[in-house]
Coordinates of C-alpha atoms and ligand atoms in Angstrom, one line a residue:
Chain A
M1 CA -0.1 0.0 0.0
R2 CA 2.8 2.3 0.9
R3 CA 4.6 1.4 -2.1
F4 CA 1.2 2.2 -4.3
W5 CA 1.3 5.7 -2.7
S6 CA 5.0 6.5 -3.6
W7 CA 4.2 5.4 -6.9
S8 CA 1.4 7.5 -7.3
I9 CA 3.0 10.8 -6.0
V10 CA 5.9 9.9 -8.3
G11 CA 3.6 9.3 -11.1
L12 CA 1.8 12.7 -10.5
G13 CA 4.7 14.6 -10.6
V14 CA 5.8 13.0 -13.8
V15 CA 2.4 14.1 -15.1
Y16 CA 2.6 17.4 -13.9
F17 CA 6.0 18.1 -15.2
F18 CA 5.6 16.3 -18.5
L19 CA 2.1 17.2 -19.6
P20 CA 2.7 20.8 -20.6
L21 CA 5.6 19.4 -22.6
V22 CA 3.8 17.0 -24.2
G23 CA 0.9 19.6 -24.8
M24 CA 3.6 22.2 -26.4
L25 CA 5.2 19.5 -28.4
E26 CA 1.8 18.3 -29.7
F27 CA 0.8 21.8 -30.4
S28 CA 4.3 22.7 -32.3
L29 CA 3.2 19.6 -34.7
K30 CA -0.5 21.1 -35.8
M31 CA 0.8 23.6 -38.0
R32 CA -0.7 21.4 -41.3
R33 CA -4.4 21.5 -40.8
G34 CA -5.4 18.2 -39.9
A35 CA -2.2 16.0 -39.9
Y36 CA 1.1 16.1 -37.8
S37 CA 3.9 17.8 -39.6
L38 CA 7.2 19.3 -38.6
D39 CA 6.1 22.6 -40.8
A40 CA 6.7 24.9 -37.7
Y41 CA 10.2 23.5 -37.2
A42 CA 10.6 24.2 -40.8
S43 CA 9.3 27.7 -40.6
V44 CA 11.7 28.6 -37.8
L45 CA 14.7 26.8 -39.4
A46 CA 14.1 28.9 -42.4
D47 CA 13.7 32.4 -40.6
A48 CA 16.9 34.1 -41.2
R49 CA 16.3 36.0 -37.8
F50 CA 16.6 32.8 -36.1
R51 CA 19.7 31.9 -37.2
A52 CA 21.5 35.1 -36.8
T53 CA 20.4 35.6 -33.3
F54 CA 20.9 31.5 -32.7
G55 CA 24.3 32.4 -34.2
Y56 CA 25.2 35.6 -32.4
S57 CA 24.0 33.8 -28.9
A58 CA 26.4 30.6 -29.6
V59 CA 29.7 33.0 -30.4
M60 CA 28.8 34.9 -26.9
A61 CA 28.3 31.4 -25.1
A62 CA 31.6 30.4 -26.4
L63 CA 33.6 33.5 -25.5
T64 CA 31.7 33.8 -22.4
I65 CA 32.7 30.3 -21.5
V66 CA 36.7 31.3 -22.3
L67 CA 36.2 34.3 -19.9
G68 CA 34.9 32.2 -17.3
V69 CA 37.4 29.4 -17.4
L70 CA 40.4 32.1 -17.7
I71 CA 38.8 33.8 -14.7
V72 CA 37.4 30.8 -12.6
V73 CA 39.9 28.1 -12.9
P74 CA 42.8 30.5 -11.4
T75 CA 41.0 31.6 -9.1
V76 CA 39.9 28.7 -7.5
F77 CA 43.4 27.0 -8.0
W78 CA 44.8 29.9 -6.1
V79 CA 42.3 30.2 -3.4
R80 CA 42.8 26.2 -2.7
L81 CA 46.2 26.4 -2.7
K82 CA 47.3 29.8 -1.0
L83 CA 43.9 31.4 0.6
P84 CA 41.7 28.5 2.1
K85 CA 40.4 31.2 4.6
L86 CA 39.2 33.2 1.7
R87 CA 37.0 30.3 0.3
P88 CA 33.6 31.3 2.2
V89 CA 33.9 34.6 0.9
I90 CA 34.6 34.0 -2.7
E91 CA 31.7 31.3 -2.3
F92 CA 29.5 33.9 -1.1
I93 CA 30.6 36.5 -4.0
T94 CA 29.8 33.8 -6.8
L95 CA 26.2 33.3 -5.1
L96 CA 25.6 36.9 -5.3
P97 CA 24.3 36.6 -9.2
L98 CA 21.7 34.1 -8.0
V99 CA 20.3 36.7 -5.6
I100 CA 20.8 39.9 -7.3
P101 CA 18.1 40.3 -9.9
P102 CA 19.7 40.4 -13.9
I103 CA 18.0 43.7 -14.3
V104 CA 19.6 45.1 -11.5
I105 CA 22.8 44.1 -12.6
V106 CA 22.1 45.4 -16.0
F107 CA 20.6 48.7 -14.8
G108 CA 24.1 49.2 -12.8
Y109 CA 26.4 48.8 -16.0
I110 CA 24.3 51.2 -17.9
R111 CA 24.7 53.6 -15.4
L112 CA 28.4 52.9 -14.9
F113 CA 29.5 52.6 -18.8
N114 CA 27.2 54.5 -20.4
T115 CA 28.1 57.0 -23.2
S116 CA 28.7 59.9 -20.7
S117 CA 30.8 57.8 -18.4
W118 CA 34.6 57.3 -18.0
L119 CA 34.3 54.2 -20.1
P120 CA 31.8 54.5 -22.7
L121 CA 31.2 50.7 -23.5
T122 CA 27.4 51.2 -24.6
G123 CA 28.3 53.9 -27.1
S124 CA 29.3 51.1 -29.5
T125 CA 28.4 47.6 -30.8
L126 CA 31.5 46.0 -29.9
G127 CA 31.6 48.1 -26.2
S128 CA 28.1 46.6 -25.7
D129 CA 29.4 43.0 -27.0
I130 CA 31.6 43.0 -24.7
L131 CA 29.5 44.1 -21.6
L132 CA 27.1 41.8 -22.5
M133 CA 30.0 38.9 -22.6
I134 CA 30.7 40.2 -19.3
G135 CA 27.5 40.3 -18.0
Y136 CA 26.8 36.8 -18.9
S137 CA 29.9 35.3 -17.2
V138 CA 28.7 37.2 -14.2
L139 CA 25.0 35.3 -14.5
S140 CA 27.0 31.8 -15.2
L141 CA 29.8 32.2 -12.5
P142 CA 28.0 30.4 -9.6
Y143 CA 27.7 27.2 -12.0
M144 CA 31.1 27.7 -13.3
Y145 CA 32.9 28.3 -10.0
R146 CA 31.4 25.4 -8.4
A147 CA 31.9 22.9 -11.4
V148 CA 35.6 23.9 -11.1
D149 CA 35.7 23.9 -7.3
T150 CA 34.2 20.4 -7.4
G151 CA 36.6 19.0 -9.9
L152 CA 39.6 20.7 -8.0
A153 CA 38.4 18.9 -4.8
A154 CA 38.8 15.6 -6.7
I155 CA 42.5 15.9 -7.0
D156 CA 44.8 16.5 -4.7
V157 CA 45.6 20.3 -5.9
R158 CA 48.5 21.1 -3.7
T159 CA 50.8 18.1 -4.1
L160 CA 50.7 18.1 -7.8
T161 CA 51.5 21.3 -8.1
E162 CA 54.5 21.0 -5.6
A163 CA 55.3 17.8 -7.6
A164 CA 55.3 20.0 -10.6
Q165 CA 57.1 22.7 -9.3
S166 CA 60.1 20.7 -8.0
L167 CA 60.3 19.4 -11.5
G168 CA 60.9 22.7 -13.1
A169 CA 57.3 24.2 -13.5
G170 CA 56.5 27.5 -13.2
W171 CA 52.8 28.7 -12.7
A172 CA 51.9 28.8 -15.8
T173 CA 52.7 25.2 -16.7
V174 CA 51.6 23.9 -13.4
L175 CA 48.0 25.5 -14.6
A176 CA 47.8 24.6 -17.8
R177 CA 49.4 21.0 -18.0
V178 CA 48.4 19.7 -14.5
I179 CA 45.3 21.7 -13.3
L180 CA 43.6 22.4 -16.3
P181 CA 43.8 18.5 -17.6
N182 CA 42.5 17.2 -14.4
V183 CA 39.7 19.5 -14.2
L184 CA 38.7 19.3 -17.8
V185 CA 35.6 17.5 -17.3
A186 CA 34.3 20.0 -14.6
V187 CA 35.3 22.8 -16.8
L188 CA 33.1 21.1 -19.5
S189 CA 30.0 20.7 -17.2
G190 CA 30.6 24.2 -16.3
A191 CA 30.6 25.2 -19.8
F192 CA 27.4 23.4 -21.0
L193 CA 25.7 24.9 -18.1
T194 CA 27.1 28.3 -19.3
F195 CA 26.0 27.7 -22.9
A196 CA 22.4 26.8 -21.5
I197 CA 22.3 29.9 -19.6
V198 CA 23.7 32.3 -22.3
I199 CA 21.2 31.0 -25.1
G200 CA 18.2 31.5 -23.4
E201 CA 18.7 34.7 -21.7
Y202 CA 16.6 38.1 -22.2
V203 CA 17.1 40.9 -19.7
F204 CA 20.9 41.5 -20.5
A205 CA 20.3 41.4 -24.1
A206 CA 17.1 43.1 -24.3
L207 CA 18.3 46.0 -22.3
L208 CA 21.5 46.5 -24.3
D209 CA 19.7 46.2 -27.5
R210 CA 21.8 43.2 -28.8
P211 CA 20.4 41.1 -31.2
A212 CA 20.5 37.8 -28.8
F213 CA 18.4 34.7 -29.0
G214 CA 16.5 35.2 -26.1
P215 CA 14.9 38.6 -27.4
Y216 CA 14.0 37.0 -30.6
L217 CA 12.4 34.1 -28.3
V218 CA 10.1 36.9 -26.8
W219 CA 9.4 38.5 -30.4
A220 CA 8.5 35.2 -31.7
G221 CA 5.8 34.5 -28.7
G222 CA 4.3 37.5 -29.5
N223 CA 4.0 37.5 -33.2
K224 CA 3.7 33.8 -34.3
A225 CA 1.4 31.0 -33.5
Y226 CA 3.0 27.8 -33.8
E227 CA 6.5 28.5 -34.0
P228 CA 7.0 29.5 -30.5
A229 CA 6.0 26.0 -29.5
A230 CA 8.6 24.7 -31.8
L231 CA 11.0 27.1 -30.4
A232 CA 10.4 25.9 -27.0
V233 CA 10.6 22.5 -27.8
M234 CA 14.0 23.2 -29.8
T235 CA 15.4 25.0 -26.6
F236 CA 14.4 22.1 -24.1
A237 CA 16.2 19.5 -26.1
L238 CA 19.2 21.7 -26.4
T239 CA 19.2 22.2 -22.8
W240 CA 18.8 18.6 -22.4
A241 CA 21.5 17.7 -24.7
C242 CA 23.9 19.7 -22.8
M243 CA 22.8 17.8 -19.5
A244 CA 23.6 14.8 -21.1
L245 CA 26.6 15.6 -22.6
I246 CA 27.9 16.7 -18.8
Q247 CA 26.8 13.1 -18.0
L248 CA 28.5 11.7 -20.9
A249 CA 31.7 13.5 -20.2
T250 CA 31.5 12.5 -16.4
R251 CA 31.3 9.1 -17.3
F252 CA 33.7 9.0 -19.9
S253 CA 36.7 10.6 -17.6
R254 CA 35.4 8.6 -14.3
H255 CA 38.4 5.9 -15.0
T256 CA 41.4 8.5 -14.8
R257 CA 40.3 9.8 -11.4
M258 CA 40.3 6.4 -9.4
Q259 CA 43.0 5.8 -7.3
P260 CA 43.6 2.9 -5.2
K261 CA 43.2 3.2 -1.8
Chain B
M1 CA 82.8 22.2 2.3
S2 CA 79.9 19.9 2.2
F3 CA 77.5 19.3 -0.3
L4 CA 74.1 20.6 1.2
D5 CA 74.6 22.9 4.1
L6 CA 71.8 23.8 6.1
S7 CA 72.5 26.4 8.8
G8 CA 70.4 28.0 11.3
L9 CA 67.1 26.9 9.7
R10 CA 64.1 28.5 11.6
K11 CA 60.4 28.8 10.9
S12 CA 57.7 30.4 12.9
Y13 CA 54.3 30.4 12.3
G14 CA 53.3 33.2 14.2
A15 CA 54.5 32.9 17.4
N16 CA 54.7 29.1 16.9
A17 CA 58.3 28.0 16.3
V18 CA 58.1 24.6 14.3
V19 CA 61.5 24.5 13.7
K20 CA 64.2 26.1 15.9
S21 CA 67.5 26.7 14.7
F22 CA 68.2 23.4 12.7
D23 CA 71.5 22.8 11.5
L24 CA 72.8 20.0 9.3
T25 CA 75.7 19.4 6.4
V26 CA 75.1 16.4 3.9
E27 CA 78.2 15.0 1.7
K28 CA 77.8 14.4 -1.7
G29 CA 76.1 10.8 -2.3
E30 CA 75.2 10.4 1.4
F31 CA 71.6 9.3 2.5
V32 CA 70.9 11.0 5.6
S33 CA 67.3 10.2 7.4
L34 CA 65.3 12.8 9.6
L35 CA 63.6 10.5 12.3
G36 CA 61.5 11.9 14.8
P37 CA 57.5 11.8 15.8
S38 CA 54.7 13.2 13.9
G39 CA 54.4 17.5 14.3
C40 CA 58.3 17.8 15.3
G41 CA 59.2 19.6 12.3
K42 CA 60.7 17.4 9.9
T43 CA 58.6 17.9 6.6
T44 CA 59.1 21.7 7.4
V45 CA 62.7 21.4 7.0
L46 CA 62.2 19.3 4.2
R47 CA 60.0 22.0 2.4
M48 CA 62.5 24.5 3.1
V49 CA 65.1 22.8 1.4
A50 CA 62.8 22.3 -1.3
G51 CA 61.7 26.1 -1.6
F52 CA 58.0 25.4 -0.4
E53 CA 58.7 27.4 2.8
T54 CA 60.7 29.9 2.9
P55 CA 62.8 29.9 6.5
S56 CA 62.2 32.6 9.0
A57 CA 66.0 32.5 9.4
G58 CA 68.7 30.8 8.2
T59 CA 70.3 29.5 4.9
V60 CA 70.1 26.4 2.5
R61 CA 73.2 26.1 0.2
I62 CA 74.0 23.4 -2.3
D63 CA 77.1 22.9 -3.5
G64 CA 78.3 25.9 -2.5
Q65 CA 75.4 28.1 -4.2
E66 CA 73.1 29.8 -1.6
V67 CA 69.4 28.7 -2.8
T68 CA 67.6 30.6 0.1
G69 CA 66.1 32.9 -2.1
L70 CA 65.3 30.7 -5.0
K71 CA 61.8 29.3 -5.9
P72 CA 61.1 25.7 -6.0
N73 CA 61.8 25.1 -9.7
Q74 CA 64.8 27.0 -9.9
R75 CA 66.6 24.5 -7.4
N76 CA 67.1 21.4 -9.3
I77 CA 65.7 19.2 -6.2
G78 CA 63.8 15.8 -6.9
M79 CA 61.0 15.2 -4.6
V80 CA 58.8 12.4 -3.5
F81 CA 55.7 12.8 -1.3
Q82 CA 53.6 10.4 1.1
A83 CA 50.3 10.8 -0.9
Y84 CA 51.2 9.2 -4.3
A85 CA 51.7 12.9 -6.4
L86 CA 51.4 11.4 -10.0
F87 CA 49.6 13.2 -12.5
P88 CA 46.4 11.1 -13.1
N89 CA 45.6 12.4 -16.6
L90 CA 49.3 11.2 -17.8
T91 CA 50.9 7.7 -18.5
V92 CA 53.5 6.5 -16.6
A93 CA 56.1 7.5 -19.2
Q94 CA 54.9 10.8 -19.7
N95 CA 54.8 11.5 -15.8
V96 CA 58.5 10.1 -15.7
A97 CA 59.1 12.6 -18.5
F98 CA 57.5 15.7 -17.3
G99 CA 60.5 17.2 -15.6
L100 CA 62.5 16.5 -18.9
K101 CA 59.9 18.4 -21.4
I102 CA 60.1 21.1 -18.9
K103 CA 64.1 21.3 -19.5
G104 CA 63.3 21.4 -23.0
M105 CA 65.2 17.8 -23.6
P106 CA 64.7 16.7 -27.5
A107 CA 62.0 13.8 -27.5
G108 CA 64.7 11.1 -28.7
E109 CA 67.0 11.3 -25.7
T110 CA 63.8 12.0 -23.7
R111 CA 62.7 8.7 -24.8
D112 CA 66.0 7.0 -24.0
R113 CA 66.1 8.6 -20.2
V114 CA 62.5 7.3 -19.5
A115 CA 63.4 4.0 -20.6
D116 CA 66.3 4.0 -18.4
M117 CA 64.5 5.5 -15.3
L118 CA 61.6 2.7 -15.9
R119 CA 64.6 0.1 -15.9
L120 CA 65.9 1.2 -13.0
I121 CA 62.7 1.2 -10.8
G122 CA 61.8 -2.5 -12.5
L123 CA 58.8 -1.5 -14.5
P124 CA 60.3 -1.3 -17.9
E125 CA 56.6 -2.7 -19.4
M126 CA 54.8 -0.2 -17.4
G127 CA 55.2 3.1 -19.8
S128 CA 51.6 3.2 -21.2
R129 CA 49.5 2.3 -18.4
Y130 CA 47.8 5.3 -16.1
P131 CA 48.6 5.4 -12.2
F132 CA 44.9 4.5 -11.4
Q133 CA 46.2 1.2 -13.3
L134 CA 49.1 0.8 -10.6
S135 CA 49.3 -0.5 -7.0
G136 CA 50.6 1.8 -4.4
G137 CA 54.2 0.5 -4.4
Q138 CA 54.3 0.6 -8.3
Q139 CA 52.9 4.4 -7.9
Q140 CA 55.9 5.2 -5.6
R141 CA 58.4 4.0 -7.8
V142 CA 57.4 5.9 -10.8
A143 CA 57.2 8.9 -8.4
L144 CA 60.6 8.2 -7.6
A145 CA 61.7 7.7 -11.5
R146 CA 59.8 10.8 -12.2
A147 CA 62.0 12.8 -9.6
L148 CA 65.3 11.0 -10.6
A149 CA 64.9 11.5 -14.6
P150 CA 66.0 15.6 -14.6
Q151 CA 69.1 14.4 -12.7
P152 CA 68.5 16.4 -9.5
R153 CA 71.2 17.6 -7.5
V154 CA 69.3 16.4 -4.1
L155 CA 66.8 13.8 -3.5
L156 CA 64.2 14.9 -0.8
L157 CA 61.7 12.0 0.1
D158 CA 58.9 13.0 2.7
E159 CA 57.7 9.4 4.4
P160 CA 57.4 7.7 0.7
L161 CA 56.9 4.4 2.2
S162 CA 54.2 5.4 5.0
A163 CA 51.1 4.8 2.8
L164 CA 52.2 1.3 1.9
D165 CA 51.6 -2.4 3.3
A166 CA 54.0 -3.5 5.6
K167 CA 55.8 -6.1 3.6
I168 CA 56.3 -3.8 0.5
R169 CA 57.6 -1.2 2.8
V170 CA 60.3 -3.3 3.6
S171 CA 61.4 -4.9 0.4
L172 CA 60.9 -1.1 -1.1
R173 CA 63.0 0.7 1.2
A174 CA 65.8 -1.8 0.5
E175 CA 65.4 -1.1 -3.3
L176 CA 65.2 2.4 -2.9
R177 CA 68.7 2.5 -1.0
E178 CA 70.0 0.2 -3.7
I179 CA 68.9 2.7 -6.3
Q180 CA 70.4 5.6 -4.2
Q181 CA 73.8 4.1 -4.3
K182 CA 74.0 2.7 -7.7
L183 CA 73.0 6.8 -8.9
G184 CA 75.3 8.2 -5.9
I185 CA 72.4 11.1 -5.3
T186 CA 72.4 13.1 -2.2
T187 CA 69.3 12.3 -0.4
I188 CA 67.2 13.3 2.5
F189 CA 64.8 11.0 4.0
V190 CA 61.9 11.9 6.3
T191 CA 60.4 9.3 8.2
H192 CA 58.8 8.6 12.2
D193 CA 59.6 5.1 11.5
Q194 CA 63.0 4.2 13.4
E195 CA 63.5 0.6 11.9
E196 CA 63.1 2.4 8.4
A197 CA 65.6 5.1 9.5
L198 CA 68.3 3.0 11.0
S199 CA 68.3 0.2 8.1
I200 CA 68.9 2.3 4.9
S201 CA 70.9 5.6 6.0
D202 CA 74.6 6.5 6.4
R203 CA 73.5 9.1 9.3
V204 CA 70.3 9.7 11.2
V205 CA 69.2 13.0 12.1
V206 CA 66.8 12.3 15.4
M207 CA 64.5 15.2 15.8
N208 CA 62.1 16.7 18.7
A209 CA 60.3 19.6 18.8
G210 CA 61.7 21.5 15.9
L211 CA 65.4 20.6 17.1
A212 CA 68.2 18.1 16.0
E213 CA 68.4 16.3 19.2
Q214 CA 71.4 14.0 18.1
V215 CA 73.3 13.5 14.4
G216 CA 75.1 10.3 13.7
T217 CA 75.5 6.8 12.3
P218 CA 72.7 4.3 12.9
F219 CA 74.9 2.4 15.1
Q220 CA 76.0 5.4 17.2
V221 CA 72.2 6.8 17.5
Y222 CA 70.9 3.8 18.7
N223 CA 73.9 2.3 21.1
Q224 CA 75.3 5.9 22.0
P225 CA 72.2 8.0 22.1
R226 CA 72.9 11.6 24.0
T227 CA 69.5 12.4 25.5
R228 CA 66.6 10.3 27.0
F229 CA 64.3 11.2 23.7
V230 CA 66.9 9.7 21.4
A231 CA 67.2 6.6 23.5
S232 CA 63.3 6.2 23.9
F233 CA 62.7 7.0 20.3
V234 CA 65.2 5.1 19.1
G235 CA 64.4 1.3 20.1
T236 CA 62.8 0.0 23.3
L237 CA 64.5 1.3 26.0
N238 CA 64.8 0.7 29.9
T239 CA 65.9 3.5 32.1
V240 CA 67.2 3.0 35.7
E241 CA 68.1 5.5 38.0
A242 CA 71.3 5.6 39.7
Q243 CA 72.4 7.1 42.9
V244 CA 76.0 9.0 42.5
L245 CA 78.0 7.8 45.3
D246 CA 81.6 9.3 44.0
A247 CA 81.8 11.1 40.9
G248 CA 85.3 11.2 40.8
A249 CA 86.1 7.2 41.1
G250 CA 83.0 6.4 39.1
R251 CA 81.2 4.4 42.1
L252 CA 77.4 4.3 41.6
A253 CA 74.6 2.3 43.0
I254 CA 71.5 1.2 41.5
H255 CA 69.0 -0.3 44.1
G256 CA 71.6 -0.5 46.6
A257 CA 74.0 -3.0 43.6
A258 CA 77.6 -1.1 43.2
V259 CA 78.5 -0.2 39.8
Q260 CA 81.4 0.8 38.6
M261 CA 81.1 3.5 35.4
A262 CA 82.4 7.1 34.1
V263 CA 80.5 9.8 34.9
P264 CA 81.6 13.7 34.6
P265 CA 83.4 15.0 37.4
G266 CA 81.2 17.3 39.8
T267 CA 78.2 15.1 39.0
R268 CA 76.3 14.1 42.5
G269 CA 72.5 13.4 43.5
K270 CA 70.4 10.7 40.7
V271 CA 71.4 10.1 37.2
Q272 CA 69.3 8.8 34.6
L273 CA 71.0 5.6 32.9
A274 CA 69.4 3.7 29.7
L275 CA 69.8 0.3 29.2
R276 CA 69.1 -1.9 25.8
P277 CA 66.5 -4.8 25.8
E278 CA 69.0 -6.7 24.2
A279 CA 72.1 -6.0 27.4
V280 CA 69.9 -7.3 30.0
H281 CA 69.7 -11.1 30.7
L282 CA 68.1 -13.2 32.9
G283 CA 70.2 -15.4 35.8
Y284 CA 73.6 -14.1 37.4
G285 CA 75.7 -13.5 34.5
V286 CA 79.6 -13.6 34.7
D287 CA 81.5 -11.7 37.4
G288 CA 81.6 -8.2 37.2
D289 CA 77.8 -8.0 35.8
V290 CA 75.4 -6.0 38.0
V291 CA 72.6 -8.3 39.4
L292 CA 69.2 -7.1 40.5
P293 CA 66.2 -9.1 41.5
A294 CA 63.1 -9.1 39.9
T295 CA 59.5 -10.6 39.0
I296 CA 58.6 -11.7 35.6
T297 CA 55.1 -9.7 34.9
A298 CA 55.0 -10.5 30.7
V299 CA 56.3 -12.8 28.0
E300 CA 56.4 -12.3 24.4
F301 CA 57.1 -15.0 22.0
M302 CA 58.3 -13.5 18.8
G303 CA 60.0 -16.5 17.1
S304 CA 63.6 -16.2 17.2
V305 CA 63.5 -13.4 20.1
I306 CA 61.7 -13.5 23.5
R307 CA 60.9 -10.4 24.9
V308 CA 60.6 -10.3 28.5
R309 CA 59.1 -7.8 31.0
A310 CA 60.1 -7.9 34.7
A311 CA 59.1 -5.6 37.5
C312 CA 62.5 -4.6 39.3
A313 CA 62.0 -2.2 42.2
D314 CA 59.6 0.5 41.1
R315 CA 60.3 0.1 37.2
I316 CA 59.4 -2.3 34.4
M317 CA 62.8 -3.8 32.7
A318 CA 62.1 -5.3 29.1
L319 CA 64.7 -7.7 28.1
D320 CA 65.5 -9.8 24.9
T321 CA 66.6 -13.4 25.0
F322 CA 67.3 -15.7 22.2
N323 CA 64.9 -18.9 21.5
R324 CA 66.5 -22.2 22.2
P325 CA 64.8 -25.2 21.7
D326 CA 65.8 -26.9 24.8
T327 CA 65.0 -24.1 27.0
P328 CA 61.3 -23.1 27.6
P329 CA 60.6 -19.0 28.2
P330 CA 60.2 -18.1 31.9
V331 CA 56.7 -17.9 33.3
V332 CA 54.7 -15.1 34.7
G333 CA 55.3 -14.3 38.3
A334 CA 58.2 -15.9 38.7
A335 CA 61.0 -14.7 40.6
V336 CA 64.3 -14.1 38.7
S337 CA 67.6 -12.1 38.8
L338 CA 68.5 -9.7 36.1
S339 CA 71.8 -9.1 35.1
F340 CA 74.1 -6.7 32.7
K341 CA 77.3 -5.5 32.0
P342 CA 78.2 -1.8 33.7
R343 CA 79.7 -1.2 30.1
D344 CA 76.2 -1.2 28.4
L345 CA 74.8 1.4 30.5
I346 CA 74.4 5.0 28.8
L347 CA 74.2 7.7 30.6
L348 CA 71.4 10.2 29.8
E349 CA 71.9 13.9 29.6
G350 CA 68.5 14.9 30.3
Ligands
LIG401 N1 51.1 26.1 7.6 C1 51.3 26.0 8.8 N2 50.8 26.8 9.6 C2 51.0 26.7 10.8 N3 51.6 25.4 11.4 C3 52.0 24.8 10.8 C4 52.0 24.6 9.2 N4 52.7 23.6 8.6 C5 52.9 22.9 9.6 N5 52.7 23.5 11.1 C6 53.2 23.0 12.1 O1 54.4 22.3 12.5 C7 54.8 21.4 13.2 C8 55.5 20.8 12.3 O2 55.1 20.2 11.2 P1 55.6 19.2 10.4 O3 56.5 19.5 9.6 O4 54.8 18.7 9.4 O5 55.9 17.6 11.1 P2 56.4 16.3 10.9 O6 56.7 16.3 9.4 O7 57.4 16.3 11.4 O8 55.0 15.5 11.3 C9 53.1 21.1 13.4 O9 52.6 21.1 14.7 C10 52.4 21.9 12.4 O10 50.7 21.7 13.2
LIG402 MG1 55.5 14.9 7.9

């Protein structure tokens, strides 16, 4: 009887979560009257704005990931190695983007970097792109930080660093040849999360007026019938693909981590 | 001028001095052990030699060159850690080649050197394995090969055997000594295991609370310990108290039994003497031996050796006797006589 109830609750949860998705999927297939078809998807893919905005956001995501890795990996490494007392502080800082609404952050940016400020980033396309990339790396900071921190926890950072140093390695070599290869999987999972966040982000892109995928999604939602459903299904699929890739990367690399006791 | 020269090394963390004025000179090709209990500062001394800690005072000299201010990667020192510190993402061969690559050694030469090193540690076929595919003993041998490959001036080993099984520990330490002698590399070996230190070292530094209490050959520190700490840490030790009757004539009394032994002139009152378990015998011994009455409290049969504990006045004495097939060991509670030669008594400083 208890099993029955627990399964019922699980079932209820599954229905609650999946029913809207199934509804959306079903709706996205109904563009052609009276028959299921992929017309909505074809229409989305044929839309030049879709391709342009998606491409723009994908490039931004890639740049954000590079920036995030360059900031987070050395920081986490240094904190673990030399400033373990600062860890709670750093952890708190990396959590701030979850607490402060993006709208507040972006208004702050606009105030600080507007055309009449000391660094008028919003005055040019390139400047706005840079600002957007920086904003995105702030948004993804909690995820990137946690992913890399977990990755570094799995290896003996201190001893490996010292072993490399005693073999003649400087800091750059230690980071590039010892630390990074050993946290690559963690960095990858952080990267996929960053990608998923950047692709769907709306507030930053809209307020900085950049042609990103998020604003396009919103625009399509207001102006088309079947295509938004198709787009939603596609973004879901993309996010899930990212999550599957994280799983895959973790599994793929697990054997190199195991150390006999 | 000795090859490695540590002079007046000090290390404090805040008000806490964990190494207090440490001096040591090591000759080229010598194998020196730092032996002491956990927390006495052995690792800290080693890390100052390697450059991972900056001394609060004092200097480190290698081959006449002062290296105190140099970074670890500028010192050309090989180091092996207690935790198997192999790079998990690299194969055995890549691990051994790591230091050579940084030195910029050409690929062909590197390959030959790696092969030589793997042969030296007896794992010539394991080059393409990953660390996780090796046993602890094999990993530690690879770590040794990796440290030795760039031909460092000094090899530092921080309890490299402590994480291994007892059997492997014993065989690997012999192998380590053999490799060290073959290459003639100057080595400092840190351990808290006295047997380990005594069995493979040219000289042993017995450390206590941040100080070197005694430096000497294994034979010296075992047989002529200068302090009570050294005597008790290196091997099992019996201590007996003696009353000085006449320092000039060397007349002492142990529980009433007269003993003749040299003490510094002017010594008076009570002194602490040490006695190794193997120097104490059951029975009356021969003429001139000191004889004390005692009661057997425990008998440990260990095979070729039998370790007996006996209560003698207010102290327990441990003594070792050899097993003899025709003589059964003594029984607990038996009243016996213990005898030893006055010349086996060691006068302790503190
Ligand atoms: N970074 C540090 N900060 C404060 N105290 C330390 C630090 N490193 C070591 N110590 C202290 O120094 C003492 C000696 O440590 P160590 O050299 O590792 O001893 P051993 O290797 O002989 O066991 C210990 O009491 C330890 O707690
Ligand atoms: Mg130690």
